């Protein structure tokens, strides 16, 4: 079971001709991996450095409407990996996405555009 949430930080652009929009998100996923459980009464959680990202299992989540995207790493990696004593993992990252959004202007200027952000899993 994977819990997912995101914070829409900003809408960077909307291109009605291409039918797409670009957003910045903080994207978070959480799951439990029993292999990462540890016993320690004084530690609430462990924060893993970015080079551990490839060493732990992560879900194969993707954005269904994505046409392109990138991790925002202006000064350093923007990933957070936190492991709790019960094996719960919190993975958080800051990303920019260009997403498709079919737009119709049949009733212009009274039409309304609804752009979605949908998630799925490859498996």
GROMACS .gro file of C-alpha atoms in nm, residues 12-111:
model
  100
   12UNK     CA    1   0.440   2.804  -1.437
   13UNK     CA    2   0.266   2.832  -1.772
   14UNK     CA    3  -0.044   2.737  -1.969
   15UNK     CA    4  -0.017   2.682  -2.346
   16UNK     CA    5  -0.365   2.665  -2.499
   17UNK     CA    6  -0.229   2.597  -2.848
   18UNK     CA    7  -0.034   2.288  -2.741
   19UNK     CA    8  -0.295   2.187  -2.482
   20UNK     CA    9  -0.050   2.165  -2.194
   21UNK     CA   10   0.048   2.328  -1.870
   22UNK     CA   11   0.364   2.330  -1.659
   23UNK     CA   12   0.356   2.302  -1.280
   24UNK     CA   13   0.592   2.271  -0.985
   25UNK     CA   14   0.501   2.010  -0.722
   26UNK     CA   15   0.627   1.871  -0.398
   27UNK     CA   16   0.547   1.503  -0.448
   28UNK     CA   17   0.536   1.266  -0.150
   29UNK     CA   18   0.497   0.891  -0.124
   30UNK     CA   19   0.488   0.674   0.186
   31UNK     CA   20   0.493   0.297   0.230
   32UNK     CA   21   0.611   0.034   0.477
   33UNK     CA   22   0.908  -0.192   0.410
   34UNK     CA   23   0.957  -0.439   0.697
   35UNK     CA   24   1.319  -0.493   0.591
   36UNK     CA   25   1.397  -0.139   0.711
   37UNK     CA   26   1.253  -0.177   1.063
   38UNK     CA   27   1.482  -0.091   1.353
   39UNK     CA   28   1.453  -0.075   1.732
   40UNK     CA   29   1.567   0.238   1.901
   41UNK     CA   30   1.382   0.423   2.175
   42UNK     CA   31   1.555   0.757   2.126
   43UNK     CA   32   1.537   0.791   1.747
   44UNK     CA   33   1.209   0.905   1.588
   45UNK     CA   34   1.333   0.850   1.233
   46UNK     CA   35   1.643   0.828   1.016
   47UNK     CA   36   1.703   1.067   0.728
   48UNK     CA   37   1.894   0.894   0.450
   49UNK     CA   38   2.134   1.084   0.227
   50UNK     CA   39   2.047   1.122  -0.142
   51UNK     CA   40   2.290   0.852  -0.255
   52UNK     CA   41   2.069   0.595  -0.076
   53UNK     CA   42   1.780   0.665  -0.313
   54UNK     CA   43   1.891   0.393  -0.554
   55UNK     CA   44   1.941   0.145  -0.267
   56UNK     CA   45   1.584   0.130  -0.140
   57UNK     CA   46   1.270   0.000  -0.309
   58UNK     CA   47   1.047   0.276  -0.445
   59UNK     CA   48   0.704   0.249  -0.609
   60UNK     CA   49   0.681   0.279  -0.989
   61UNK     CA   50   0.441   0.574  -0.974
   62UNK     CA   51   0.403   0.796  -1.278
   63UNK     CA   52   0.191   1.093  -1.388
   64UNK     CA   53  -0.056   0.984  -1.656
   65UNK     CA   54  -0.079   1.323  -1.832
   66UNK     CA   55   0.297   1.392  -1.824
   67UNK     CA   56   0.464   1.508  -2.143
   68UNK     CA   57   0.789   1.586  -1.968
   69UNK     CA   58   0.937   1.650  -1.629
   70UNK     CA   59   1.246   1.702  -1.422
   71UNK     CA   60   1.363   1.700  -1.063
   72UNK     CA   61   1.445   2.048  -0.941
   73UNK     CA   62   1.808   2.048  -0.828
   74UNK     CA   63   1.925   2.406  -0.851
   75UNK     CA   64   2.168   2.399  -0.559
   76UNK     CA   65   2.146   2.036  -0.446
   77UNK     CA   66   1.929   1.728  -0.470
   78UNK     CA   67   1.573   1.797  -0.357
   79UNK     CA   68   1.492   1.449  -0.228
   80UNK     CA   69   1.399   1.356   0.125
   81UNK     CA   70   1.409   0.993   0.238
   82UNK     CA   71   1.298   0.934   0.594
   83UNK     CA   72   1.271   0.588   0.756
   84UNK     CA   73   1.071   0.536   1.077
   85UNK     CA   74   1.132   0.253   1.329
   86UNK     CA   75   0.833   0.051   1.203
   87UNK     CA   76   0.981   0.048   0.850
   88UNK     CA   77   0.761   0.326   0.713
   89UNK     CA   78   0.942   0.520   0.441
   90UNK     CA   79   0.861   0.880   0.346
   91UNK     CA   80   0.998   0.983   0.008
   92UNK     CA   81   0.955   1.347  -0.093
   93UNK     CA   82   1.083   1.533  -0.397
   94UNK     CA   83   1.038   1.867  -0.574
   95UNK     CA   84   0.956   1.827  -0.944
   96UNK     CA   85   0.850   2.029  -1.247
   97UNK     CA   86   0.604   1.866  -1.487
   98UNK     CA   87   0.459   1.954  -1.824
   99UNK     CA   88   0.116   1.790  -1.842
  100UNK     CA   89  -0.135   1.754  -2.123
  101UNK     CA   90  -0.468   1.930  -2.082
  102UNK     CA   91  -0.717   1.906  -2.368
  103UNK     CA   92  -0.871   2.251  -2.399
  104UNK     CA   93  -1.187   2.345  -2.583
  105UNK     CA   94  -1.298   2.696  -2.667
  106UNK     CA   95  -1.635   2.625  -2.825
  107UNK     CA   96  -1.821   2.862  -2.589
  108UNK     CA   97  -1.546   3.123  -2.558
  109UNK     CA   98  -1.530   3.330  -2.338
  110UNK     CA   99  -1.769   3.127  -2.122
  111UNK     CA  100  -1.598   2.789  -2.143
   0.00000   0.00000   0.00000
